[in-house]
Coordinates of C-alpha atoms and ligand atoms in Angstrom, one line a residue:
M1 CA 21.6 -2.3 7.3
G2 CA 18.5 -4.3 8.1
K3 CA 19.4 -4.4 11.8
N4 CA 19.4 -0.6 12.1
K5 CA 16.4 1.4 13.2
P6 CA 13.9 2.5 10.5
G7 CA 15.1 6.1 10.6
T8 CA 18.6 5.0 9.6
I9 CA 17.3 2.6 7.0
C10 CA 15.2 5.5 5.5
V11 CA 18.3 7.6 5.0
Q12 CA 21.0 5.0 4.1
G13 CA 19.3 1.7 3.3
G14 CA 19.5 -0.1 -0.1
W15 CA 22.5 1.8 -1.6
Q16 CA 25.9 1.4 0.0
P17 CA 28.4 2.8 -2.5
K18 CA 31.9 1.3 -2.8
N19 CA 35.1 3.4 -2.9
G20 CA 34.7 6.3 -5.3
E21 CA 31.1 5.5 -6.2
P22 CA 28.4 8.2 -6.1
R23 CA 27.0 8.8 -2.6
Q24 CA 23.4 9.2 -3.9
V25 CA 21.8 6.3 -5.8
P26 CA 22.4 7.0 -9.5
I27 CA 19.6 6.9 -12.1
Y28 CA 20.5 4.1 -14.5
Q29 CA 18.7 5.7 -17.3
S30 CA 19.3 2.8 -19.6
T31 CA 17.0 0.2 -21.2
T32 CA 19.8 -2.3 -21.8
F33 CA 23.0 -3.6 -20.3
K34 CA 26.2 -4.8 -22.1
Y35 CA 27.9 -8.1 -21.7
D36 CA 31.2 -9.3 -23.2
D37 CA 30.2 -12.8 -24.2
S38 CA 26.9 -14.4 -25.3
D39 CA 27.3 -17.2 -22.8
Q40 CA 26.9 -14.9 -19.8
M41 CA 23.9 -13.3 -21.5
A42 CA 22.4 -16.8 -21.9
R43 CA 22.9 -17.7 -18.3
L44 CA 21.1 -14.4 -17.3
F45 CA 18.2 -15.4 -19.5
D46 CA 18.1 -18.8 -17.8
L47 CA 18.1 -17.2 -14.4
K48 CA 21.3 -19.1 -13.6
E49 CA 23.1 -15.9 -12.9
S50 CA 21.8 -12.7 -11.6
G51 CA 22.4 -9.5 -13.5
Y52 CA 20.6 -7.0 -15.6
F53 CA 19.8 -7.2 -19.2
Y54 CA 16.6 -5.3 -19.9
T55 CA 14.9 -2.5 -17.8
R56 CA 11.4 -4.0 -18.4
L57 CA 12.4 -6.8 -15.9
A58 CA 14.8 -5.1 -13.6
N59 CA 17.0 -2.0 -13.2
P60 CA 19.8 -1.3 -10.7
T61 CA 18.2 2.1 -9.5
N62 CA 14.9 0.3 -8.9
D63 CA 16.6 -2.6 -7.0
A64 CA 18.5 -0.3 -4.7
V65 CA 15.3 1.5 -3.8
A66 CA 13.3 -1.7 -3.5
M67 CA 16.0 -3.1 -1.2
K68 CA 15.5 0.0 1.1
V69 CA 11.8 -0.8 1.3
A70 CA 12.5 -4.5 2.0
Q71 CA 14.8 -3.5 4.8
L72 CA 12.3 -1.1 6.2
E73 CA 9.6 -3.8 6.2
G74 CA 11.9 -6.5 7.4
G75 CA 11.4 -8.5 4.3
V76 CA 13.8 -10.6 2.1
A77 CA 13.1 -9.2 -1.3
A78 CA 11.1 -6.5 -3.0
M79 CA 10.3 -5.1 -6.4
L80 CA 9.0 -1.6 -7.6
T81 CA 6.1 -1.4 -9.9
S82 CA 4.7 1.4 -12.0
S83 CA 1.9 2.1 -9.6
G84 CA 0.2 0.8 -6.5
Q85 CA -2.5 -0.7 -8.6
A86 CA 0.2 -2.7 -10.5
A87 CA 1.6 -3.8 -7.1
N88 CA -1.7 -5.2 -5.8
F89 CA -2.5 -6.8 -9.1
F90 CA 0.9 -8.5 -9.3
A91 CA 0.9 -9.5 -5.7
V92 CA -2.3 -11.4 -6.3
F93 CA -1.8 -12.6 -9.9
N94 CA 1.6 -14.0 -9.0
I95 CA -0.1 -16.8 -7.0
C96 CA -3.6 -17.0 -8.7
E97 CA -4.8 -18.0 -12.1
A98 CA -8.2 -18.5 -13.8
G99 CA -10.4 -20.7 -11.7
D100 CA -9.0 -19.4 -8.4
H101 CA -10.5 -17.3 -5.7
I102 CA -9.4 -14.7 -3.1
V103 CA -10.8 -13.2 0.0
S104 CA -10.5 -9.5 0.8
A105 CA -11.5 -7.0 3.4
N106 CA -14.2 -4.8 1.9
T107 CA -12.6 -1.8 3.6
I108 CA -10.1 -1.1 0.9
Y109 CA -9.0 1.6 -1.6
G110 CA -11.6 2.1 -4.4
G111 CA -9.1 1.2 -7.1
T112 CA -8.3 -2.1 -5.5
Y113 CA -12.0 -2.8 -4.8
N114 CA -12.6 -2.5 -8.6
L115 CA -9.6 -4.6 -9.5
F116 CA -10.7 -7.4 -7.2
G117 CA -14.5 -7.0 -7.8
V118 CA -14.6 -6.3 -11.5
T119 CA -11.4 -6.8 -13.4
L120 CA -10.0 -10.0 -11.7
P121 CA -13.4 -11.9 -12.4
K122 CA -12.8 -11.1 -16.1
M123 CA -9.6 -13.0 -15.8
G124 CA -11.4 -15.9 -14.1
I125 CA -10.4 -15.0 -10.5
E126 CA -13.2 -14.4 -8.1
C127 CA -13.1 -12.3 -4.9
T128 CA -15.3 -12.6 -1.9
F129 CA -15.3 -9.4 0.1
V130 CA -15.7 -9.6 3.9
N131 CA -16.3 -7.1 6.6
P132 CA -13.0 -7.1 8.6
D133 CA -14.9 -6.5 11.8
A134 CA -17.0 -9.7 11.4
S135 CA -16.4 -12.7 13.6
D136 CA -13.7 -15.3 12.8
E137 CA -16.6 -17.7 11.8
E138 CA -18.0 -15.3 9.3
I139 CA -14.6 -14.6 7.7
K140 CA -13.7 -18.3 7.6
A141 CA -17.0 -19.0 5.8
A142 CA -15.7 -17.0 2.9
F143 CA -12.9 -19.4 2.2
R144 CA -13.2 -22.1 -0.6
P145 CA -10.8 -25.0 -1.6
N146 CA -9.5 -22.8 -4.4
T147 CA -8.9 -19.7 -2.2
K148 CA -5.3 -18.5 -2.7
C149 CA -4.9 -15.5 -0.4
L150 CA -6.4 -13.1 2.1
F151 CA -6.0 -9.3 1.6
G152 CA -6.5 -6.2 3.7
E153 CA -5.1 -2.7 4.3
T154 CA -3.3 -1.8 7.6
I155 CA -5.3 1.5 7.7
S156 CA -8.0 1.6 5.1
N157 CA -8.3 4.3 2.5
P158 CA -10.5 6.3 2.9
G159 CA -12.3 5.0 5.9
G160 CA -9.4 4.9 8.3
N161 CA -10.3 1.5 9.8
V162 CA -7.4 -0.5 11.4
F163 CA -6.9 -4.0 10.3
D164 CA -6.3 -6.7 12.9
I165 CA -3.3 -8.1 11.1
E166 CA -2.5 -10.9 13.6
R167 CA -6.0 -12.2 13.6
F168 CA -6.2 -12.2 9.8
A169 CA -2.7 -13.8 9.5
N170 CA -3.9 -16.7 11.7
I171 CA -7.1 -17.1 9.6
A172 CA -5.1 -17.1 6.4
H173 CA -2.6 -19.6 7.7
A174 CA -5.2 -21.9 9.0
H175 CA -6.4 -22.1 5.4
G176 CA -2.9 -22.6 4.0
V177 CA -2.7 -19.3 2.2
P178 CA -0.7 -16.1 2.6
L179 CA -1.9 -12.8 4.1
I180 CA -1.2 -9.8 1.8
V181 CA -1.3 -6.4 3.5
D182 CA -1.4 -3.1 1.7
N183 CA 0.6 -1.0 4.1
T184 CA 0.4 2.3 2.1
F185 CA -1.2 4.5 4.9
A186 CA 0.8 3.3 7.9
T187 CA 4.2 2.9 6.1
P188 CA 6.8 0.7 7.7
V189 CA 7.7 3.7 9.9
N190 CA 4.5 3.2 11.8
C191 CA 3.7 -0.5 11.3
R192 CA 5.6 -3.5 10.0
P193 CA 2.9 -6.1 9.1
F194 CA 5.5 -9.0 8.9
E195 CA 6.0 -8.7 12.6
W196 CA 2.4 -9.6 13.1
G197 CA 2.3 -12.6 10.7
A198 CA 1.6 -11.0 7.3
D199 CA 3.4 -12.7 4.4
I200 CA 3.5 -10.1 1.7
V201 CA 3.2 -6.4 1.9
T202 CA 2.2 -4.0 -0.9
H203 CA 2.5 -0.2 -1.2
S204 CA 1.3 2.6 -3.3
T205 CA 4.6 4.5 -3.1
T206 CA 2.7 7.4 -4.7
K207 CA 1.5 8.4 -1.2
Y208 CA 3.7 9.0 1.9
M209 CA 6.7 7.2 0.6
D210 CA 7.2 9.6 -2.2
G211 CA 5.5 12.1 0.0
H212 CA 5.6 15.1 -2.4
G213 CA 3.1 14.2 -5.1
T214 CA 5.8 13.8 -7.7
A215 CA 5.8 10.1 -8.9
V216 CA 3.2 7.4 -9.2
G217 CA 4.7 4.0 -8.1
G218 CA 4.2 0.8 -6.1
C219 CA 6.1 -1.8 -4.3
I220 CA 5.8 -5.5 -3.3
V221 CA 7.8 -6.9 -0.4
D222 CA 8.0 -10.6 0.5
S223 CA 8.7 -11.6 4.0
G224 CA 10.1 -14.9 2.8
N225 CA 8.1 -16.7 5.5
F226 CA 5.4 -18.4 3.6
D227 CA 6.3 -22.0 2.9
W228 CA 5.0 -22.4 -0.7
M229 CA 6.1 -26.1 -1.0
A230 CA 4.2 -27.0 2.1
H231 CA 1.1 -26.0 0.1
A232 CA 2.4 -27.0 -3.3
D233 CA -1.0 -28.2 -4.6
K234 CA -2.4 -24.7 -4.1
F235 CA 0.5 -22.8 -5.7
P236 CA 1.4 -24.7 -8.9
G237 CA 2.9 -21.4 -10.4
L238 CA 5.6 -21.5 -7.7
C239 CA 5.9 -25.2 -7.0
T240 CA 5.8 -26.9 -10.4
P241 CA 8.1 -26.3 -13.4
D242 CA 7.7 -23.1 -15.4
E243 CA 7.8 -24.2 -19.1
S244 CA 8.5 -20.5 -20.1
Y245 CA 11.8 -20.9 -18.1
H246 CA 13.0 -24.3 -19.3
G247 CA 11.1 -26.2 -16.6
L248 CA 12.6 -24.2 -13.6
T249 CA 10.6 -24.5 -10.3
Y250 CA 10.8 -21.2 -8.5
A251 CA 10.2 -22.5 -5.0
T252 CA 12.9 -25.1 -5.1
A253 CA 15.4 -23.1 -7.2
F254 CA 15.1 -19.8 -5.2
G255 CA 13.8 -20.7 -1.8
K256 CA 12.8 -17.5 0.1
M257 CA 13.4 -15.4 -3.0
A258 CA 10.9 -17.5 -5.1
Y259 CA 7.9 -15.2 -4.9
I260 CA 9.7 -12.0 -6.0
T261 CA 11.8 -13.9 -8.6
K262 CA 8.7 -15.2 -10.2
A263 CA 7.0 -11.8 -10.2
T264 CA 10.1 -10.3 -11.9
A265 CA 11.0 -13.1 -14.3
Q266 CA 7.5 -14.0 -15.3
L267 CA 5.0 -11.2 -14.6
M268 CA 7.3 -8.2 -15.4
R269 CA 8.6 -10.0 -18.5
D270 CA 5.1 -10.6 -19.8
L271 CA 3.0 -7.7 -18.4
G272 CA 5.7 -5.0 -18.2
S273 CA 4.7 -2.6 -15.4
I274 CA 8.0 -1.6 -13.9
Q275 CA 8.7 1.7 -12.2
S276 CA 10.8 4.0 -14.3
P277 CA 14.3 4.5 -12.8
Q278 CA 13.7 8.2 -12.7
N279 CA 10.6 7.7 -10.5
A280 CA 12.5 5.3 -8.3
F281 CA 15.1 8.0 -7.7
L282 CA 12.4 10.4 -6.7
L283 CA 10.9 7.8 -4.5
N284 CA 14.2 7.3 -2.8
M285 CA 14.4 11.1 -2.1
G286 CA 11.1 10.8 -0.4
L287 CA 12.1 7.7 1.6
E288 CA 15.2 9.6 3.0
S289 CA 12.8 11.8 5.1
L290 CA 9.8 9.3 5.6
H291 CA 10.5 8.8 9.3
V292 CA 10.7 12.6 9.9
R293 CA 7.6 13.4 7.8
M294 CA 5.4 10.6 9.3
Q295 CA 5.9 11.9 12.7
R296 CA 4.8 15.4 11.7
H297 CA 1.8 14.1 9.6
C298 CA 0.6 12.2 12.7
E299 CA 1.1 15.1 15.1
N300 CA -0.7 17.5 12.9
A301 CA -3.6 15.1 12.2
Q302 CA -3.9 14.4 15.9
R303 CA -4.4 18.1 16.7
I304 CA -6.9 18.6 13.9
A305 CA -8.8 15.4 14.8
E306 CA -9.1 16.5 18.4
F307 CA -10.4 19.9 17.2
L308 CA -13.0 18.3 14.8
H309 CA -14.0 15.8 17.5
D310 CA -15.0 18.6 19.8
D311 CA -16.7 20.9 17.2
P312 CA -20.5 20.6 17.4
R313 CA -20.8 21.1 13.7
V314 CA -19.0 17.9 13.0
G315 CA -21.4 14.9 12.9
W316 CA -18.9 12.1 13.2
I317 CA -15.2 11.4 12.9
N318 CA -13.1 8.3 12.4
F319 CA -9.5 8.7 13.4
A320 CA -7.9 5.8 15.2
G321 CA -5.8 8.2 17.4
L322 CA -8.9 9.4 19.3
P323 CA -9.4 7.4 22.5
D324 CA -13.1 7.0 22.0
N325 CA -12.6 5.6 18.5
K326 CA -13.8 2.1 17.7
Y327 CA -10.3 1.3 16.3
Y328 CA -8.3 2.9 19.2
P329 CA -7.4 -0.5 20.9
L330 CA -6.2 -1.9 17.5
A331 CA -4.3 1.3 16.9
Q332 CA -2.6 1.0 20.3
K333 CA -1.5 -2.5 19.3
Y334 CA -0.4 -2.0 15.7
L335 CA 0.3 1.7 15.5
P336 CA 1.6 2.8 18.9
H337 CA 3.6 5.8 17.4
G338 CA 0.7 7.0 15.4
G339 CA -1.1 5.8 12.2
C340 CA -1.1 8.4 9.5
G341 CA -2.3 11.8 8.6
V342 CA -5.6 10.9 7.0
I343 CA -8.9 11.7 8.9
A344 CA -12.4 10.7 7.8
F345 CA -15.3 12.7 9.1
G346 CA -18.8 14.0 8.2
L347 CA -20.4 17.3 8.9
K348 CA -23.9 17.8 10.3
G349 CA -26.4 18.8 7.7
S350 CA -26.7 17.6 4.1
R351 CA -24.3 17.2 1.2
E352 CA -24.6 20.9 0.4
E353 CA -22.9 21.9 3.7
A354 CA -20.1 19.4 3.0
I355 CA -19.6 20.9 -0.4
R356 CA -19.7 24.5 0.9
F357 CA -17.1 23.6 3.6
M358 CA -14.8 22.1 1.0
D359 CA -15.2 25.0 -1.5
S360 CA -14.5 27.5 1.3
L361 CA -11.1 26.0 2.2
K362 CA -8.3 28.3 1.1
L363 CA -5.0 26.7 2.2
I364 CA -6.3 23.2 2.0
S365 CA -6.9 22.2 -1.6
I366 CA -9.4 19.8 -3.3
V367 CA -7.3 17.2 -5.1
T368 CA -7.6 13.5 -6.1
H369 CA -4.6 12.7 -4.0
V370 CA -3.8 11.8 -0.4
A371 CA -0.9 11.4 1.9
D372 CA 1.6 14.0 0.8
A373 CA 3.1 17.2 2.1
K374 CA 0.3 19.5 1.2
T375 CA -3.0 19.2 3.1
C376 CA -5.9 18.2 0.9
V377 CA -9.4 17.2 1.0
L378 CA -11.7 14.9 -1.0
H379 CA -15.3 13.7 -1.1
P380 CA -15.0 10.0 -2.1
A381 CA -18.7 9.6 -3.0
S382 CA -18.4 12.2 -5.6
H383 CA -14.8 11.8 -6.6
T384 CA -12.7 8.6 -6.2
H385 CA -15.5 6.2 -5.5
R386 CA -18.1 7.7 -7.7
Q387 CA -18.4 4.4 -9.7
L388 CA -19.7 2.6 -6.6
S389 CA -23.3 2.4 -5.8
D390 CA -24.6 3.7 -2.5
E391 CA -24.8 0.1 -1.3
Q392 CA -21.3 -0.7 -2.4
L393 CA -20.2 2.5 -0.7
R394 CA -21.7 1.4 2.6
E395 CA -20.3 -2.1 2.1
A396 CA -16.9 -0.5 1.7
G397 CA -17.4 1.4 5.0
I398 CA -17.7 4.7 3.2
A399 CA -20.6 7.0 4.3
P400 CA -22.0 9.1 1.4
D401 CA -21.1 12.2 3.5
L402 CA -17.5 11.1 4.3
I403 CA -14.9 13.8 3.8
R404 CA -11.3 12.6 3.6
L405 CA -8.9 15.1 5.0
S406 CA -5.2 14.3 4.4
V407 CA -3.2 16.3 6.8
G408 CA 0.1 17.5 5.4
L409 CA 3.3 19.0 6.9
E410 CA 2.2 22.7 7.1
D411 CA 2.0 24.5 10.5
A412 CA -1.0 23.1 12.3
D413 CA -2.1 26.5 13.5
D414 CA -2.7 27.7 9.9
L415 CA -4.5 24.5 9.0
L416 CA -6.8 24.8 12.0
A417 CA -7.5 28.5 11.1
D418 CA -8.4 27.4 7.6
I419 CA -10.8 24.7 8.8
R420 CA -12.4 27.1 11.3
Q421 CA -13.1 29.7 8.7
A422 CA -14.5 27.1 6.2
L423 CA -16.8 25.6 8.9
D424 CA -18.1 29.1 9.6
A425 CA -18.6 29.8 5.9
A426 CA -20.5 26.5 5.5
D427 CA -23.1 27.9 7.8
I428 CA -24.0 24.5 9.4
K429 CA -27.1 24.3 11.4
Q430 CA -26.5 22.4 14.7
A431 CA -29.6 20.5 15.0
Ligands
PLP501 C1 -3.5 5.0 -3.8 C2 -3.6 3.7 -3.3 C3 -3.5 2.5 -4.2 C4 -3.3 2.7 -5.6 O1 -2.0 3.3 -5.8 P1 -1.7 4.0 -7.2 O2 -0.2 4.4 -6.9 O3 -2.5 5.2 -7.2 O4 -1.9 3.1 -8.3 C5 -3.6 1.2 -3.5 N1 -3.8 1.1 -2.2 C6 -3.9 2.1 -1.4 C7 -4.2 2.0 0.1 C8 -3.9 3.5 -1.9 O5 -4.0 4.5 -1.1

């Protein structure tokens, strides 16, 4: 299946029923799994045999859907988590412990920014944020001997900046650490970070993958390319015996499957943040049309971005599909078929005009969500990122007047008409 084109994997990947089995992936709504003899159960617990025993660690519905995402990304293994936040936390915590350090782009989702900047330090893991547009030298200067990974988002939420994956992969590898890329906004339909050297990919499946605003979820995919044993001193969790598993060493016992096996057997066992099988089923329904939907999201967003770009009441716009955009060359390289449906822009005038504009929208709704079928709008400074100071906002590349417009799957003519009437109603002075 992995050799097929993404559109085929979206529809059929992950679940290949045998004769007489259900065509659609079934929901294994069961916490436990039965075995005939206690010896086999013991082998499962020792990780000597693969199989299911308790849904806190793994479930067949989840694994079928995770396999589809792994095939889409071109990875060797994947796991579903209860949320995108859990995915990013597990992705980092699987290779870090107290006393370690990570480097992250500062242009990332607000929740991840808090996780890295506030919560990980409470666990003894420090993060240095870097401007991803800084020079190689400046970024390299953030690395320390105890740095364990480099992190960024393919297309940043909410700013819409495009991450130079290949450049960052080279910097990470020069320091003997993996590059973790949050590929939520691009999805593997539009970008596969492993092809550019990323080692681990994460997703908030809550966004385009689900696509209909129905199920919170996350996913971690491993490329299988990072050679943990070559940097064994940096990654003792993978390269030295795990006493909680009878002295088993993940990297030698599981090879390319080591990273996901450890995250499942150890982190899921102890921290328990698995996606419910019901949500995995809904996610799979979304994935079946991901390739069709992404194309429409991008087409609609391109039309609306071009309209906003040319309207004199719009102060600025960041959408990498516009030829005069700073990130257009990177988008041409990494996102040749389009990026995503999210547009960041600011109106002329003050905050009041921005709020009048948003409150005047009729078809387009104000919701704390992004990247689904229904077009929506959000003002990060007063909603998702309200816990950040103005300085942190600017550091994260978010202007206080930034409006995030997530373009959905409606008819673009109707969306444009709604935006036009709301701009009129906002009564913006064109200084
Ligand atoms: C939403 C989002 C997250 C967090 O995902 P949840 O599913 O809401 O926990 C992480 N990264 C990005 C880029 C996101 O857009």
